[in-house]
mmCIF file of C-alpha atoms in Angstrom:
data_model
loop_
_atom_site.group_PDB
_atom_site.id
_atom_site.type_symbol
_atom_site.label_atom_id
_atom_site.label_comp_id
_atom_site.label_asym_id
_atom_site.label_seq_id
_atom_site.Cartn_x
_atom_site.Cartn_y
_atom_site.Cartn_z
ATOM 1 C CA TRP A 128 -65.520 23.338 2.025
ATOM 2 C CA SER A 129 -66.015 20.414 -0.375
ATOM 3 C CA ALA A 130 -65.099 22.231 -3.604
ATOM 4 C CA PRO A 131 -61.887 21.102 -5.315
ATOM 5 C CA ALA A 132 -59.227 23.798 -4.981
ATOM 6 C CA ARG A 133 -55.639 24.336 -6.128
ATOM 7 C CA LEU A 134 -53.483 25.678 -3.309
ATOM 8 C CA PRO A 135 -49.789 26.423 -2.845
ATOM 9 C CA VAL A 136 -47.562 24.158 -0.791
ATOM 10 C CA ILE A 137 -46.077 25.785 2.313
ATOM 11 C CA LYS A 138 -42.624 24.465 3.213
ATOM 12 C CA ILE A 139 -41.402 26.529 6.141
ATOM 13 C CA SER A 140 -37.711 25.623 5.753
ATOM 14 C CA GLU A 141 -37.721 27.018 2.196
ATOM 15 C CA LEU A 142 -39.307 30.215 3.541
ATOM 16 C CA GLY A 143 -36.553 30.533 6.141
ATOM 17 C CA LEU A 144 -38.968 30.147 9.062
ATOM 18 C CA LYS A 145 -38.369 28.435 12.390
ATOM 19 C CA PRO A 146 -41.097 27.529 14.901
ATOM 20 C CA THR A 147 -40.818 29.257 18.286
ATOM 21 C CA GLU A 148 -43.963 28.291 20.213
ATOM 22 C CA LEU A 149 -47.556 27.174 19.899
ATOM 23 C CA GLY A 150 -50.183 29.895 19.866
ATOM 24 C CA GLY A 151 -52.842 30.368 22.496
ATOM 25 C CA GLY A 152 -55.882 29.809 20.269
ATOM 26 C CA LYS A 153 -58.426 27.279 21.471
ATOM 27 C CA GLN A 154 -60.620 26.545 18.464
ATOM 28 C CA THR A 155 -57.718 26.934 16.025
ATOM 29 C CA LYS A 156 -54.331 25.236 16.139
ATOM 30 C CA SER A 157 -51.687 27.920 15.724
ATOM 31 C CA MET A 158 -47.927 28.349 15.934
ATOM 32 C CA ARG A 159 -45.557 31.286 15.955
ATOM 33 C CA LEU A 160 -42.510 31.306 13.718
ATOM 34 C CA GLU A 161 -39.548 33.609 13.179
ATOM 35 C CA ASP A 162 -37.548 34.464 10.067
ATOM 36 C CA ALA A 163 -33.833 35.291 9.785
ATOM 37 C CA GLN A 164 -34.513 39.008 10.380
ATOM 38 C CA GLY A 165 -36.390 38.281 13.618
ATOM 39 C CA LYS A 166 -39.803 39.062 12.165
ATOM 40 C CA GLU A 167 -42.621 36.975 13.638
ATOM 41 C CA TRP A 168 -45.080 34.960 11.569
ATOM 42 C CA VAL A 169 -48.061 32.857 12.543
ATOM 43 C CA ILE A 170 -49.557 29.739 11.046
ATOM 44 C CA ARG A 171 -53.154 28.708 11.841
ATOM 45 C CA SER A 172 -55.201 25.688 10.887
ATOM 46 C CA ILE A 173 -58.160 26.393 8.611
ATOM 47 C CA GLU A 174 -60.229 23.626 10.178
ATOM 48 C CA LYS A 175 -61.347 24.466 13.690
ATOM 49 C CA ASN A 176 -61.694 22.218 16.723
ATOM 50 C CA PRO A 177 -65.222 22.405 18.151
ATOM 51 C CA GLU A 178 -64.555 20.201 21.168
ATOM 52 C CA ILE A 179 -63.134 23.046 23.249
ATOM 53 C CA LEU A 180 -66.546 24.731 23.170
ATOM 54 C CA LEU A 181 -68.310 21.726 24.702
ATOM 55 C CA PRO A 182 -68.387 20.332 28.246
ATOM 56 C CA GLU A 183 -66.326 17.148 28.544
ATOM 57 C CA PRO A 184 -69.313 14.707 28.586
ATOM 58 C CA TRP A 185 -70.630 16.164 25.308
ATOM 59 C CA ARG A 186 -67.418 16.000 23.278
ATOM 60 C CA GLN A 187 -68.029 12.603 21.696
ATOM 61 C CA THR A 188 -71.755 13.043 21.055
ATOM 62 C CA PHE A 189 -74.026 14.463 18.367
ATOM 63 C CA ALA A 190 -73.238 17.956 19.761
ATOM 64 C CA LYS A 191 -69.750 17.789 18.247
ATOM 65 C CA ASP A 192 -71.229 16.957 14.834
ATOM 66 C CA TRP A 193 -73.679 19.852 15.136
ATOM 67 C CA LEU A 194 -70.875 22.270 15.926
ATOM 68 C CA LEU A 195 -68.739 21.012 13.038
ATOM 69 C CA ASP A 196 -71.695 21.518 10.712
ATOM 70 C CA ALA A 197 -72.246 25.030 12.059
ATOM 71 C CA MET A 198 -68.576 25.859 11.478
ATOM 72 C CA GLY A 199 -69.195 25.150 7.798
ATOM 73 C CA ALA A 200 -70.912 28.572 7.778
ATOM 74 C CA GLN A 201 -67.410 30.067 7.809
ATOM 75 C CA HIS A 202 -65.691 30.554 4.461
ATOM 76 C CA PRO A 203 -62.332 28.717 4.529
ATOM 77 C CA TYR A 204 -60.666 31.134 2.081
ATOM 78 C CA ALA A 205 -62.317 34.389 3.210
ATOM 79 C CA PRO A 206 -59.085 35.980 4.529
ATOM 80 C CA LEU A 207 -57.695 36.010 0.964
ATOM 81 C CA ILE A 208 -60.306 38.507 -0.237
ATOM 82 C CA VAL A 209 -59.543 41.057 2.478
ATOM 83 C CA PRO A 210 -56.277 42.660 1.215
ATOM 84 C CA VAL A 211 -57.813 43.785 -2.098
ATOM 85 C CA LEU A 212 -60.823 45.399 -0.426
ATOM 86 C CA ALA A 213 -58.753 46.826 2.450
ATOM 87 C CA ASP A 214 -56.388 48.506 -0.014
ATOM 88 C CA ALA A 215 -59.370 50.049 -1.814
ATOM 89 C CA VAL A 216 -60.615 51.710 1.392
ATOM 90 C CA ASP A 217 -57.163 52.456 2.856
ATOM 91 C CA VAL A 218 -57.313 50.110 5.854
ATOM 92 C CA PRO A 219 -54.148 48.323 7.114
ATOM 93 C CA HIS A 220 -54.130 44.550 6.710
ATOM 94 C CA ALA A 221 -52.071 41.399 6.742
ATOM 95 C CA SER A 222 -51.319 39.535 3.490
ATOM 96 C CA PRO A 223 -52.158 35.913 4.233
ATOM 97 C CA VAL A 224 -51.359 32.809 2.226
ATOM 98 C CA ILE A 225 -53.486 29.681 2.538
ATOM 99 C CA GLY A 226 -51.795 26.442 1.569
ATOM 100 C CA TRP A 227 -50.943 22.858 2.337
ATOM 101 C CA VAL A 228 -48.195 22.495 4.942
ATOM 102 C CA ALA A 229 -45.654 20.017 3.636
ATOM 103 C CA PRO A 230 -43.854 17.568 5.925
ATOM 104 C CA ASP A 231 -40.650 19.322 6.910
ATOM 105 C CA SER A 232 -37.909 18.551 9.421
ATOM 106 C CA ALA A 233 -37.990 22.268 10.342
ATOM 107 C CA LEU A 234 -41.400 21.703 11.963
ATOM 108 C CA GLY A 235 -39.610 19.708 14.659
ATOM 109 C CA GLN A 236 -41.797 18.665 17.577
ATOM 110 C CA TYR A 237 -44.821 20.325 15.942
ATOM 111 C CA SER A 238 -44.717 18.136 12.844
ATOM 112 C CA SER A 239 -47.538 15.843 14.023
ATOM 113 C CA ILE A 240 -49.807 18.867 14.520
ATOM 114 C CA PHE A 241 -49.231 20.806 11.277
ATOM 115 C CA ALA A 242 -47.731 18.522 8.612
ATOM 116 C CA ASN A 243 -50.241 17.606 5.884
ATOM 117 C CA THR A 244 -52.853 20.125 7.024
ATOM 118 C CA LEU A 245 -54.445 23.171 5.397
ATOM 119 C CA CYS A 246 -53.238 26.344 7.107
ATOM 120 C CA LEU A 247 -53.066 30.116 6.835
ATOM 121 C CA LEU A 248 -49.655 31.800 7.040
ATOM 122 C CA GLU A 249 -49.206 35.539 7.628
ATOM 123 C CA GLU A 250 -47.033 38.095 9.379
ATOM 124 C CA ARG A 251 -47.988 38.364 13.033
ATOM 125 C CA GLU A 252 -47.521 42.152 13.045
ATOM 126 C CA PRO A 253 -47.721 43.469 9.463
ATOM 127 C CA ALA A 254 -47.432 47.097 10.651
ATOM 128 C CA GLY A 255 -44.281 46.427 12.674
ATOM 129 C CA ASN A 256 -44.049 46.662 16.456
ATOM 130 C CA THR A 257 -47.532 47.459 17.796
ATOM 131 C CA ASP A 258 -49.529 47.563 21.041
ATOM 132 C CA ASN A 259 -52.482 45.381 21.905
ATOM 133 C CA THR A 260 -55.854 46.941 22.694
ATOM 134 C CA LEU A 261 -55.402 46.866 26.465
ATOM 135 C CA LYS A 262 -52.085 48.724 26.335
ATOM 136 C CA MET A 263 -53.452 51.205 23.800
ATOM 137 C CA MET A 264 -56.434 51.960 26.063
ATOM 138 C CA GLU A 265 -54.166 52.394 29.085
ATOM 139 C CA ARG A 266 -52.078 54.939 27.193
ATOM 140 C CA LEU A 267 -55.167 56.841 26.070
ATOM 141 C CA ASP A 268 -56.218 57.035 29.739
ATOM 142 C CA ALA A 269 -52.740 58.066 30.884
ATOM 143 C CA ASP A 270 -52.264 61.034 28.539
ATOM 144 C CA ASN A 271 -54.888 63.094 26.743
ATOM 145 C CA ASP A 272 -52.349 63.853 23.991
ATOM 146 C CA ASN A 273 -52.379 60.185 22.938
ATOM 147 C CA THR A 274 -54.996 59.639 20.232
ATOM 148 C CA VAL A 275 -56.346 57.121 17.722
ATOM 149 C CA ASP A 276 -56.792 57.619 13.988
ATOM 150 C CA THR A 277 -60.583 57.383 14.260
ATOM 151 C CA ALA A 278 -61.145 57.971 10.539
ATOM 152 C CA THR A 279 -59.185 54.801 9.720
ATOM 153 C CA PHE A 280 -60.879 52.933 12.564
ATOM 154 C CA PHE A 281 -64.279 53.992 11.185
ATOM 155 C CA ARG A 282 -63.366 52.696 7.711
ATOM 156 C CA ALA A 283 -62.098 49.472 9.265
ATOM 157 C CA ARG A 284 -65.414 48.960 11.064
ATOM 158 C CA LEU A 285 -67.333 49.653 7.856
ATOM 159 C CA LEU A 286 -65.162 47.013 6.177
ATOM 160 C CA ASP A 287 -66.103 44.549 8.946
ATOM 161 C CA PHE A 288 -69.742 45.344 8.208
ATOM 162 C CA PHE A 289 -69.225 44.993 4.459
ATOM 163 C CA LEU A 290 -67.561 41.570 4.909
ATOM 164 C CA GLY A 291 -70.057 40.319 7.489
ATOM 165 C CA ASP A 292 -67.087 39.815 9.847
ATOM 166 C CA TRP A 293 -68.796 39.804 13.242
ATOM 167 C CA ASP A 294 -65.914 38.440 15.363
ATOM 168 C CA ARG A 295 -64.112 41.716 16.045
ATOM 169 C CA HIS A 296 -63.404 41.680 19.778
ATOM 170 C CA ALA A 297 -60.535 43.615 21.358
ATOM 171 C CA ASP A 298 -57.907 40.920 20.704
ATOM 172 C CA GLN A 299 -58.570 41.105 16.946
ATOM 173 C CA TRP A 300 -56.783 44.458 16.689
ATOM 174 C CA ARG A 301 -53.235 45.769 16.959
ATOM 175 C CA TRP A 302 -52.378 49.469 17.281
ATOM 176 C CA ALA A 303 -49.352 51.017 15.548
ATOM 177 C CA ASP A 304 -47.932 54.272 16.924
ATOM 178 C CA GLU A 305 -47.410 56.404 13.802
ATOM 179 C CA GLN A 306 -45.576 59.154 15.708
ATOM 180 C CA LYS A 307 -43.249 56.943 17.784
ATOM 181 C CA GLY A 308 -42.937 58.314 21.277
ATOM 182 C CA HIS A 309 -44.821 61.043 23.117
ATOM 183 C CA ASN A 310 -48.151 62.269 21.719
ATOM 184 C CA LYS A 311 -48.885 58.862 20.249
ATOM 185 C CA LYS A 312 -51.263 58.546 17.314
ATOM 186 C CA TYR A 313 -52.464 54.993 17.021
ATOM 187 C CA LEU A 314 -53.275 53.439 13.649
ATOM 188 C CA PRO A 315 -55.690 50.477 13.949
ATOM 189 C CA VAL A 316 -54.523 47.231 12.323
ATOM 190 C CA PRO A 317 -57.306 44.608 12.034
ATOM 191 C CA ARG A 318 -56.314 40.941 12.046
ATOM 192 C CA ASP A 319 -57.792 37.404 12.196
ATOM 193 C CA ARG A 320 -60.399 37.410 9.432
ATOM 194 C CA ASP A 321 -61.753 33.907 10.097
ATOM 195 C CA GLN A 322 -65.392 35.040 10.215
ATOM 196 C CA ALA A 323 -65.487 37.181 7.064
ATOM 197 C CA LEU A 324 -68.231 36.126 4.602
ATOM 198 C CA TYR A 325 -69.912 34.059 7.333
ATOM 199 C CA ARG A 326 -73.149 32.495 6.041
ATOM 200 C CA ASN A 327 -76.022 31.805 8.414
ATOM 201 C CA GLU A 328 -78.342 29.124 7.039
ATOM 202 C CA GLY A 329 -80.578 26.479 8.598
ATOM 203 C CA LEU A 330 -83.093 26.318 11.426
ATOM 204 C CA VAL A 331 -80.735 26.181 14.409
ATOM 205 C CA PRO A 332 -78.313 28.930 13.225
ATOM 206 C CA ASN A 333 -81.212 31.190 12.268
ATOM 207 C CA THR A 334 -82.788 30.665 15.674
ATOM 208 C CA ALA A 335 -79.445 31.421 17.342
ATOM 209 C CA SER A 336 -79.262 34.769 15.508
ATOM 210 C CA ARG A 337 -82.430 36.087 17.147
ATOM 211 C CA LYS A 338 -81.941 39.354 18.993
ATOM 212 C CA TRP A 339 -82.296 37.770 22.445
ATOM 213 C CA ILE A 340 -79.613 35.098 21.795
ATOM 214 C CA ALA A 341 -76.720 36.016 19.433
ATOM 215 C CA PRO A 342 -77.994 38.738 17.078
ATOM 216 C CA PHE A 343 -74.566 39.405 15.587
ATOM 217 C CA LEU A 344 -74.801 36.076 13.698
ATOM 218 C CA THR A 345 -76.887 37.623 10.930
ATOM 219 C CA GLY A 346 -74.612 36.316 8.175
ATOM 220 C CA PHE A 347 -73.243 37.790 4.960
ATOM 221 C CA GLU A 348 -76.198 38.909 2.849
ATOM 222 C CA GLY A 349 -77.235 41.814 0.626
ATOM 223 C CA PRO A 350 -79.665 43.469 3.051
ATOM 224 C CA ILE A 351 -77.952 44.686 6.220
ATOM 225 C CA LYS A 352 -79.949 43.769 9.317
ATOM 226 C CA ARG A 353 -79.559 44.994 12.890
ATOM 227 C CA GLY A 354 -76.507 47.196 12.427
ATOM 228 C CA ASN A 355 -76.037 47.977 16.105
ATOM 229 C CA THR A 356 -76.146 44.381 17.301
ATOM 230 C CA PHE A 357 -73.753 43.281 14.552
ATOM 231 C CA PHE A 358 -71.004 45.172 16.403
ATOM 232 C CA ILE A 359 -71.682 43.743 19.886
ATOM 233 C CA THR A 360 -68.282 42.045 20.194
ATOM 234 C CA GLY A 361 -66.534 45.352 19.506
ATOM 235 C CA SER A 362 -68.963 47.682 21.265
ATOM 236 C CA GLN A 363 -66.432 48.792 23.902
ATOM 237 C CA LEU A 364 -64.038 50.060 21.232
ATOM 238 C CA ASN A 365 -66.827 51.681 19.227
ATOM 239 C CA GLY A 366 -68.217 53.458 22.263
ATOM 240 C CA ARG A 367 -64.828 54.784 23.270
ATOM 241 C CA LEU A 368 -63.617 55.988 19.875
ATOM 242 C CA PHE A 369 -66.636 56.985 17.801
ATOM 243 C CA VAL A 370 -67.732 59.735 20.184
ATOM 244 C CA GLN A 371 -65.030 61.842 18.544
ATOM 245 C CA LEU A 372 -66.900 61.879 15.214
ATOM 246 C CA THR A 373 -69.632 64.338 14.278
ATOM 247 C CA TYR A 374 -72.668 63.281 12.295
ATOM 248 C CA GLU A 375 -71.290 65.094 9.247
ATOM 249 C CA GLN A 376 -67.980 63.196 9.483
ATOM 250 C CA TRP A 377 -69.837 59.898 9.937
ATOM 251 C CA MET A 378 -71.816 60.456 6.728
ATOM 252 C CA GLN A 379 -68.803 61.789 4.799
ATOM 253 C CA TYR A 380 -66.692 58.720 5.663
ATOM 254 C CA THR A 381 -69.565 56.392 4.792
ATOM 255 C CA ARG A 382 -70.210 57.969 1.381
ATOM 256 C CA ASP A 383 -66.483 57.850 0.609
ATOM 257 C CA PHE A 384 -66.304 54.174 1.649
ATOM 258 C CA VAL A 385 -69.245 53.205 -0.571
ATOM 259 C CA SER A 386 -67.771 55.049 -3.564
ATOM 260 C CA ARG A 387 -64.468 53.171 -3.207
ATOM 261 C CA LEU A 388 -66.127 49.741 -3.156
ATOM 262 C CA SER A 389 -68.047 49.728 -6.414
ATOM 263 C CA ASP A 390 -69.719 46.559 -7.726
ATOM 264 C CA SER A 391 -66.815 46.019 -10.126
#
């Protein structure tokens, strides 16, 4: 977070983008934008706001400083590493840019929020028009001929593991219908890589990662600890979709994944 870095300047008017509305994120300031073709984009602040996590009386106390320090365990540029690795293992992804948002009349009423801040810019739906997890699940329940590409989902979950990206709840996925219409086959599209390469260091964070508190906060390290608990935030999806895989498929996909992500 303190290392000098050279970053591009993001000027939304030069990119042909117009703000449409603020996003619904709580810890992160975000905004939706639209280009001339009607494609949606999203811009999100790199620095998070810890106050929303605290009760009102605690927001101007040492607790805020503690939370800010803990948020330093996140890697500010982690999303930039994901496309290269995702391409290697054939997992869909966004292609984010992280840069400095220049003052711009096109920001309009949102100028005071985003001008002169470090933000991530990416397509909101890189795979085109997609369903959220709730709608995808409803359609799986409604028709047994609707399916999910579980092989790609398995590789995507291995990539989460590989990156130490523990924050993979249901809203962190979109689902693209590859067959368009009846007999849907959903392709999983991971998004929001804010927690990739998360590092857990220090007495309080290490205590918090104990198995009876928040065991998924193990951090990005060489040895992989507590594989099952790492996936707690996505356990509903795992439980629903991985029952389709045999042990032999599980091992085949894993060996293939490891071979694609060599040390080089």
